[in-house]
């Protein structure tokens, strides 16, 4: 029996034999391997502390699940998904230390190197411009300094962090469902970039729909494989607060970005600071917490914006602007939403940026610029005023 298959059987057994994944991992280590544990006789299993019911459940899983699990391995091969066993050198080393580690991971890409410290950056899906800017700048500078940025590939803070990190270094995305469901989502282009410069991980096998109950379970992997966890923005009931709690339980240092006291997306982070999280005031403190003494690299400065006296660049550009999500959109997402090719979208975005109708965030995401919200009176080339939009959830300080 192959090692990967044995660990997959132990994963199935954990749900029915009354033993935790940590206990099964330790028992496998004592037996020399996962396969060695599954082939031990009843007396040996009793000596390891397994109950009679647990031994019976372990035997039933071994007897009945082999064919189905072999088919899963073949399916992963077809989808170019690697199956990483707990005993593999590719398994994230810090993740082995948590009290309930997954015994099997599914991945695309190489994921981060053991010698490269990992930092998690997570936060609200309905992020403010302030939050998106902070997440992007943090991720960009961390990546430049050799840190692997870990997040959950959700809209808002997560995607801003991933976009910025992959443009400067490596990133790892941890998702709740099967990796084949990532390919079917609007974030698949970003996921492909992440896989090329880092990796995408899940403990859910292909075919698993990312149901809401899987997200808190997923969060323990984001925090578990990271030395430091940064919460950029969080509402009062944000899932990011679950990440902060899990990080504390796992012994990770938690940083929270201070926000405006009247911003709904800063309620959670400000309360975390009140309750003992470290306020993130400078990036050097994060690197110190990682045990990483390399100096913080500065990003290459961007060209200054031109004045706001340019004409709005046409009706097609207005359609691009109208499609930009309030929390920010990438050129790839806009191309998919509007049905134009990426090069054409970038032409419109560049023209809009020159007129300050859009603002480019770190990591290549765009939001509508201040000129649309301050009543500049700008007009399109045909003399019409551009579409005005209300920004949802943008009450954070700038």
Coordinates of C-alpha atoms in Angstrom, one line a residue:
X1 CA 0.0 0.0 0.0
X2 CA 1.5 3.4 -1.1
X3 CA 2.2 5.9 1.6
X4 CA -0.2 8.6 0.2
X5 CA -3.0 6.0 0.1
X6 CA -2.4 5.0 3.7
X7 CA -2.6 8.6 4.9
X8 CA -5.8 9.1 2.9
X9 CA -7.2 6.0 4.7
X10 CA -6.2 7.5 8.1
X11 CA -8.0 10.7 7.1
X12 CA -11.2 8.8 6.5
X13 CA -10.7 6.8 9.7
X14 CA -10.3 9.9 11.8
X15 CA -14.0 10.7 11.4
X16 CA -15.1 7.3 12.7
X17 CA -12.5 5.6 14.9
X18 CA -12.6 8.1 17.8
X19 CA -9.0 9.3 17.3
X20 CA -7.9 12.8 16.4
X21 CA -5.7 13.5 13.4
X22 CA -2.9 14.3 15.9
X23 CA -3.3 10.9 17.6
X24 CA -3.3 9.1 14.3
X25 CA -0.2 11.0 13.1
X26 CA 1.6 10.1 16.3
X27 CA 0.5 6.4 16.1
X28 CA 1.8 6.3 12.5
X29 CA 5.1 7.7 13.6
X30 CA 5.3 5.1 16.3
X31 CA 4.6 2.3 13.8
X32 CA 7.2 3.7 11.4
X33 CA 4.7 4.8 8.7
X34 CA 1.0 5.2 8.0
X35 CA 1.0 1.9 6.1
X36 CA 2.8 0.3 9.1
X37 CA 0.0 1.4 11.4
X38 CA -2.7 0.1 9.1
X39 CA -1.1 -3.3 8.9
X40 CA -0.5 -3.8 12.6
X41 CA -2.3 -6.5 14.4
X42 CA -5.1 -6.0 16.9
X43 CA -2.8 -6.4 20.0
X44 CA -0.4 -3.8 18.7
X45 CA -3.3 -1.3 18.1
X46 CA -4.6 -2.0 21.6
X47 CA -1.2 -1.2 22.9
X48 CA -1.2 2.1 21.1
X49 CA -4.4 3.0 23.0
X50 CA -7.0 2.2 20.3
X51 CA -10.4 1.1 21.7
X52 CA -12.1 -2.0 20.3
X53 CA -14.6 0.2 18.5
X54 CA -11.8 2.3 17.1
X55 CA -9.9 -0.8 15.9
X56 CA -13.1 -2.1 14.2
X57 CA -13.7 1.3 12.5
X58 CA -10.1 1.4 11.3
X59 CA -10.4 -2.1 9.8
X60 CA -13.7 -1.3 8.0
X61 CA -12.2 1.9 6.4
X62 CA -9.2 0.0 5.3
X63 CA -11.3 -2.8 3.7
X64 CA -13.9 -0.6 2.0
X65 CA -12.3 2.7 1.0
X66 CA -9.2 1.6 -0.9
X67 CA -10.9 1.4 -4.3
X68 CA -12.6 4.8 -3.9
X69 CA -9.4 6.5 -2.7
X70 CA -7.4 5.0 -5.5
X71 CA -9.9 6.5 -7.9
X72 CA -9.4 9.9 -6.2
X73 CA -5.7 9.7 -6.6
X74 CA -6.2 9.0 -10.4
X75 CA -8.6 12.0 -10.6
X76 CA -6.0 14.2 -8.9
X77 CA -3.4 13.1 -11.5
X78 CA -5.8 14.0 -14.3
X79 CA -6.3 17.5 -12.8
X80 CA -2.6 18.1 -12.2
X81 CA -3.2 18.2 -8.4
X82 CA -0.5 16.8 -6.1
X83 CA -1.5 14.8 -3.0
X84 CA 0.8 15.7 -0.1
X85 CA 0.9 13.3 2.8
X86 CA 1.7 14.3 6.4
X87 CA 5.0 12.5 6.2
X88 CA 6.1 14.3 2.9
X89 CA 8.9 16.8 2.8
X90 CA 6.5 19.1 0.9
X91 CA 4.1 19.3 3.9
X92 CA 4.3 22.8 5.5
X93 CA 6.5 22.2 8.6
X94 CA 4.6 24.6 10.9
X95 CA 1.3 23.1 10.0
X96 CA 2.5 19.7 11.5
X97 CA 2.6 21.4 14.9
X98 CA -1.1 22.4 15.3
X99 CA -3.3 20.2 17.4
X100 CA -5.5 19.0 14.5
X101 CA -3.3 18.9 11.3
X102 CA -4.8 17.5 8.1
X103 CA -3.2 14.2 7.3
X104 CA -3.4 14.9 3.5
X105 CA -3.2 18.1 1.5
X106 CA -4.1 18.7 -2.1
X107 CA -2.0 21.3 -3.9
X108 CA -1.1 23.0 -7.1
X109 CA 2.3 24.7 -7.4
X110 CA 5.4 24.2 -5.3
X111 CA 4.2 26.2 -2.2
X112 CA 6.7 28.0 -0.1
X113 CA 10.1 26.8 0.9
X114 CA 10.7 25.8 4.5
X115 CA 13.5 28.4 4.8
X116 CA 11.1 31.2 3.7
X117 CA 9.0 32.5 6.6
X118 CA 5.3 32.7 5.9
X119 CA 3.0 35.5 7.0
X120 CA -0.8 35.4 6.8
X121 CA -2.6 38.6 5.7
X122 CA -6.4 38.3 6.0
X123 CA -9.4 40.6 6.3
X124 CA -12.8 41.7 5.2
X125 CA -14.3 40.9 1.8
X126 CA -16.0 44.3 1.8
X127 CA -12.8 46.1 2.4
X128 CA -12.3 49.9 2.3
X129 CA -9.8 51.6 0.0
X130 CA -7.6 52.1 3.1
X131 CA -7.7 48.4 3.8
X132 CA -6.9 47.4 0.2
X133 CA -4.1 49.8 0.1
X134 CA -2.6 48.6 3.4
X135 CA -3.0 44.9 2.5
X136 CA -1.3 45.5 -0.9
X137 CA 1.6 47.5 0.5
X138 CA 2.2 45.1 3.3
X139 CA 2.2 42.1 1.0
X140 CA 4.4 43.8 -1.6
X141 CA 7.1 44.8 0.9
X142 CA 7.0 41.4 2.6
X143 CA 7.4 39.6 -0.7
X144 CA 10.3 41.8 -1.6
X145 CA 11.9 40.9 1.7
X146 CA 11.6 37.1 0.9
X147 CA 8.5 36.4 2.9
X148 CA 5.8 34.1 1.6
X149 CA 2.4 35.8 1.9
X150 CA -0.5 33.4 2.8
X151 CA -4.2 34.2 2.5
X152 CA -7.5 32.7 1.5
X153 CA -8.2 33.9 -2.0
X154 CA -11.4 35.7 -1.0
X155 CA -12.5 39.0 -2.4
X156 CA -11.2 42.1 -0.7
X157 CA -8.2 42.0 1.6
X158 CA -7.2 38.4 0.6
X159 CA -7.0 39.1 -3.1
X160 CA -5.3 42.4 -2.6
X161 CA -2.6 40.7 -0.7
X162 CA -2.2 37.9 -3.2
X163 CA -2.1 40.2 -6.2
X164 CA 0.6 42.3 -4.6
X165 CA 2.7 39.4 -3.4
X166 CA 2.7 37.5 -6.7
X167 CA 3.9 40.6 -8.5
X168 CA 7.0 40.8 -6.2
X169 CA 7.6 37.3 -4.9
X170 CA 5.6 34.2 -3.7
X171 CA 2.2 33.7 -2.3
X172 CA 0.2 30.7 -1.0
X173 CA -3.6 30.5 -1.2
X174 CA -5.5 28.2 1.1
X175 CA -9.1 27.4 -0.1
X176 CA -12.1 25.8 1.5
X177 CA -13.3 23.6 -1.3
X178 CA -11.7 21.3 -3.9
X179 CA -9.0 22.8 -6.1
X180 CA -11.2 22.1 -9.2
X181 CA -13.8 24.5 -7.8
X182 CA -11.1 27.2 -7.8
X183 CA -10.7 26.8 -11.5
X184 CA -14.5 27.4 -11.9
X185 CA -14.5 30.7 -10.0
X186 CA -13.9 34.3 -11.1
X187 CA -10.6 34.2 -9.3
X188 CA -9.1 31.4 -11.5
X189 CA -6.6 33.7 -13.3
X190 CA -5.2 35.0 -10.0
X191 CA -5.1 31.4 -8.8
X192 CA -3.1 30.4 -11.8
X193 CA -0.6 33.2 -11.1
X194 CA -0.4 32.1 -7.4
X195 CA 0.2 28.5 -8.4
X196 CA 3.1 29.7 -10.7
X197 CA 4.8 31.7 -8.0
X198 CA 3.9 29.7 -4.9
X199 CA 0.9 27.4 -4.5
X200 CA -2.7 26.7 -3.8
X201 CA -3.6 24.3 -1.0
X202 CA -6.8 22.6 0.3
X203 CA -7.5 19.7 2.7
X204 CA -10.7 19.1 0.7
X205 CA -10.5 16.6 -2.2
X206 CA -11.5 17.5 -5.7
X207 CA -15.2 17.8 -6.1
X208 CA -15.8 19.4 -2.7
X209 CA -18.1 22.4 -2.9
X210 CA -16.8 25.3 -0.7
X211 CA -19.7 25.3 1.7
X212 CA -19.8 28.0 4.5
X213 CA -19.0 25.5 7.2
X214 CA -15.7 24.7 5.6
X215 CA -14.3 28.2 5.8
X216 CA -13.6 28.3 9.6
X217 CA -12.0 24.9 9.2
X218 CA -9.9 26.2 6.4
X219 CA -8.8 29.2 8.5
X220 CA -6.8 27.1 10.8
X221 CA -4.5 26.1 7.9
X222 CA -3.9 29.7 6.9
X223 CA -2.8 30.5 10.5
X224 CA -1.2 27.2 11.1
X225 CA 1.3 27.4 8.3
X226 CA 2.2 31.1 9.1
X227 CA 4.6 32.4 11.8
X228 CA 2.7 35.7 12.0
X229 CA -1.0 36.5 11.3
X230 CA -2.0 40.1 10.2
X231 CA -5.7 41.1 10.4
X232 CA -6.0 44.2 8.1
X233 CA -9.8 44.9 8.5
X234 CA -12.6 43.0 10.1
X235 CA -16.2 43.7 10.9
X236 CA -17.8 42.9 14.2
X237 CA -18.6 39.3 13.1
X238 CA -15.9 38.8 10.5
X239 CA -14.5 35.4 9.8
X240 CA -11.1 37.0 10.2
X241 CA -11.7 37.1 13.9
X242 CA -11.9 33.3 13.9
X243 CA -8.5 33.4 12.3
X244 CA -7.2 35.7 15.0
X245 CA -8.5 33.3 17.7
X246 CA -7.1 30.2 16.0
X247 CA -3.7 32.0 15.6
X248 CA -3.7 32.7 19.3
X249 CA -4.5 29.1 20.2
X250 CA -1.7 27.9 17.8
X251 CA 0.9 30.2 19.5
X252 CA 1.2 32.6 16.5
X253 CA 1.7 36.3 17.0
X254 CA -1.3 38.3 15.9
X255 CA -1.0 41.8 14.5
X256 CA -4.0 44.0 13.8
X257 CA -4.1 47.1 11.6
X258 CA -5.6 50.1 13.5
X259 CA -8.5 51.7 11.7
X260 CA -10.9 54.6 12.0
X261 CA -13.2 54.3 15.0
X262 CA -16.3 55.0 12.9
X263 CA -15.5 52.4 10.2
X264 CA -17.6 49.2 10.3
X265 CA -14.6 47.2 8.8
X266 CA -12.3 48.4 11.6
X267 CA -14.5 47.4 14.5
X268 CA -13.0 43.9 14.7
X269 CA -9.4 45.0 14.3
X270 CA -9.7 47.8 16.9
X271 CA -11.2 45.4 19.4
X272 CA -8.4 42.9 18.7
X273 CA -5.9 45.5 19.7
X274 CA -7.9 46.3 22.8
X275 CA -7.9 42.6 23.7
X276 CA -4.2 42.2 23.3
X277 CA -3.3 41.9 19.6
X278 CA -0.2 43.8 18.6
X279 CA -1.1 47.0 16.7
X280 CA 0.8 47.0 13.4
X281 CA 2.6 50.3 13.2
X282 CA 5.6 49.4 11.1
X283 CA 6.6 46.4 9.0
X284 CA 9.9 45.8 10.8
X285 CA 8.0 44.5 13.8
X286 CA 6.5 41.7 11.6
X287 CA 9.9 40.7 10.3
X288 CA 11.3 40.6 13.8
X289 CA 8.4 38.4 14.9
X290 CA 9.4 36.1 12.0
X291 CA 13.0 35.9 13.2
X292 CA 13.8 37.5 9.9
X293 CA 16.4 40.3 10.1
X294 CA 16.6 41.1 6.4
X295 CA 16.0 44.9 5.8
X296 CA 12.6 45.8 4.4
X297 CA 12.8 46.5 0.7
X298 CA 11.1 49.5 -0.7
X299 CA 8.9 49.0 -3.8
X300 CA 9.9 50.8 -7.0
X301 CA 8.0 54.2 -6.9
X302 CA 5.1 54.6 -9.3
X303 CA 4.9 57.4 -11.7
X304 CA 2.9 60.4 -10.4
X305 CA -0.6 60.9 -11.7
X306 CA -1.5 63.6 -14.1
X307 CA -3.9 66.4 -13.4
X308 CA -7.7 65.9 -13.4
X309 CA -8.3 68.2 -16.4
X310 CA -8.4 65.4 -19.1
X311 CA -11.6 64.4 -20.8
X312 CA -13.2 61.2 -19.8
X313 CA -12.0 58.6 -22.4
X314 CA -15.2 57.5 -24.0
X315 CA -18.3 55.2 -23.6
X316 CA -16.4 51.9 -23.6
X317 CA -14.1 53.2 -20.8
X318 CA -17.3 54.1 -18.9
X319 CA -18.4 50.5 -19.2
X320 CA -15.1 49.4 -17.7
X321 CA -15.5 51.9 -14.9
X322 CA -19.0 50.8 -14.2
X323 CA -17.8 47.1 -13.9
X324 CA -15.2 47.9 -11.2
X325 CA -16.2 46.4 -7.9
X326 CA -16.2 48.8 -5.0
X327 CA -13.6 46.7 -3.2
X328 CA -11.4 46.7 -6.3
X329 CA -11.0 44.7 -9.5
X330 CA -8.1 43.3 -11.5
X331 CA -7.8 43.7 -15.3
X332 CA -8.5 39.9 -15.7
X333 CA -11.7 40.1 -13.7
X334 CA -12.9 43.1 -15.8
X335 CA -12.0 41.3 -19.0
X336 CA -14.2 38.4 -18.0
X337 CA -17.1 40.5 -16.8
X338 CA -17.2 42.7 -19.9
X339 CA -16.1 40.2 -22.5
X340 CA -13.1 42.2 -23.9
X341 CA -9.5 40.9 -24.1
X342 CA -7.1 41.9 -21.4
X343 CA -4.9 44.1 -23.5
X344 CA -7.9 46.3 -24.5
X345 CA -9.1 46.5 -20.8
X346 CA -5.6 47.7 -19.8
X347 CA -5.8 50.4 -22.5
X348 CA -9.0 51.7 -20.9
X349 CA -7.7 51.4 -17.4
X350 CA -4.5 53.3 -18.3
X351 CA -6.6 56.1 -19.8
X352 CA -8.9 56.2 -16.8
X353 CA -5.9 56.2 -14.4
X354 CA -4.3 59.1 -16.3
X355 CA -7.4 61.1 -15.8
X356 CA -7.6 60.0 -12.1
X357 CA -11.0 58.3 -12.8
X358 CA -9.5 55.1 -11.4
X359 CA -6.8 54.5 -8.9
X360 CA -4.3 51.6 -9.2
X361 CA -3.8 49.7 -5.9
X362 CA -0.7 47.6 -5.1
X363 CA -0.9 44.3 -6.8
X364 CA -2.6 45.5 -9.9
X365 CA -6.1 46.1 -8.7
X366 CA -8.2 49.1 -9.5
X367 CA -10.8 51.2 -7.7
X368 CA -12.8 54.2 -8.9
X369 CA -10.8 57.4 -8.3
X370 CA -11.7 60.3 -6.1
X371 CA -12.7 62.5 -9.1
X372 CA -15.9 60.6 -9.4
X373 CA -16.9 61.1 -5.8
X374 CA -15.8 64.8 -5.4
X375 CA -17.9 66.2 -8.2
X376 CA -15.1 67.4 -10.5
X377 CA -17.5 67.9 -13.4
X378 CA -15.4 65.9 -15.8
X379 CA -17.1 64.9 -19.0
X380 CA -16.6 62.1 -21.6
X381 CA -15.3 62.8 -25.0
X382 CA -18.8 63.1 -26.4
X383 CA -19.7 65.7 -23.8
X384 CA -21.6 63.5 -21.3
X385 CA -20.8 63.2 -17.7
X386 CA -19.3 59.8 -16.6
X387 CA -21.3 57.4 -14.5
X388 CA -21.3 58.2 -10.8
X389 CA -21.2 55.3 -8.4
X390 CA -21.6 55.0 -4.7
X391 CA -18.8 53.2 -2.9
X392 CA -20.0 50.5 -0.6
X393 CA -18.1 49.9 2.6
X394 CA -15.6 52.7 2.1
X395 CA -15.6 54.5 5.4
X396 CA -12.1 53.6 6.4
X397 CA -9.6 56.3 7.0
X398 CA -7.2 57.1 4.1

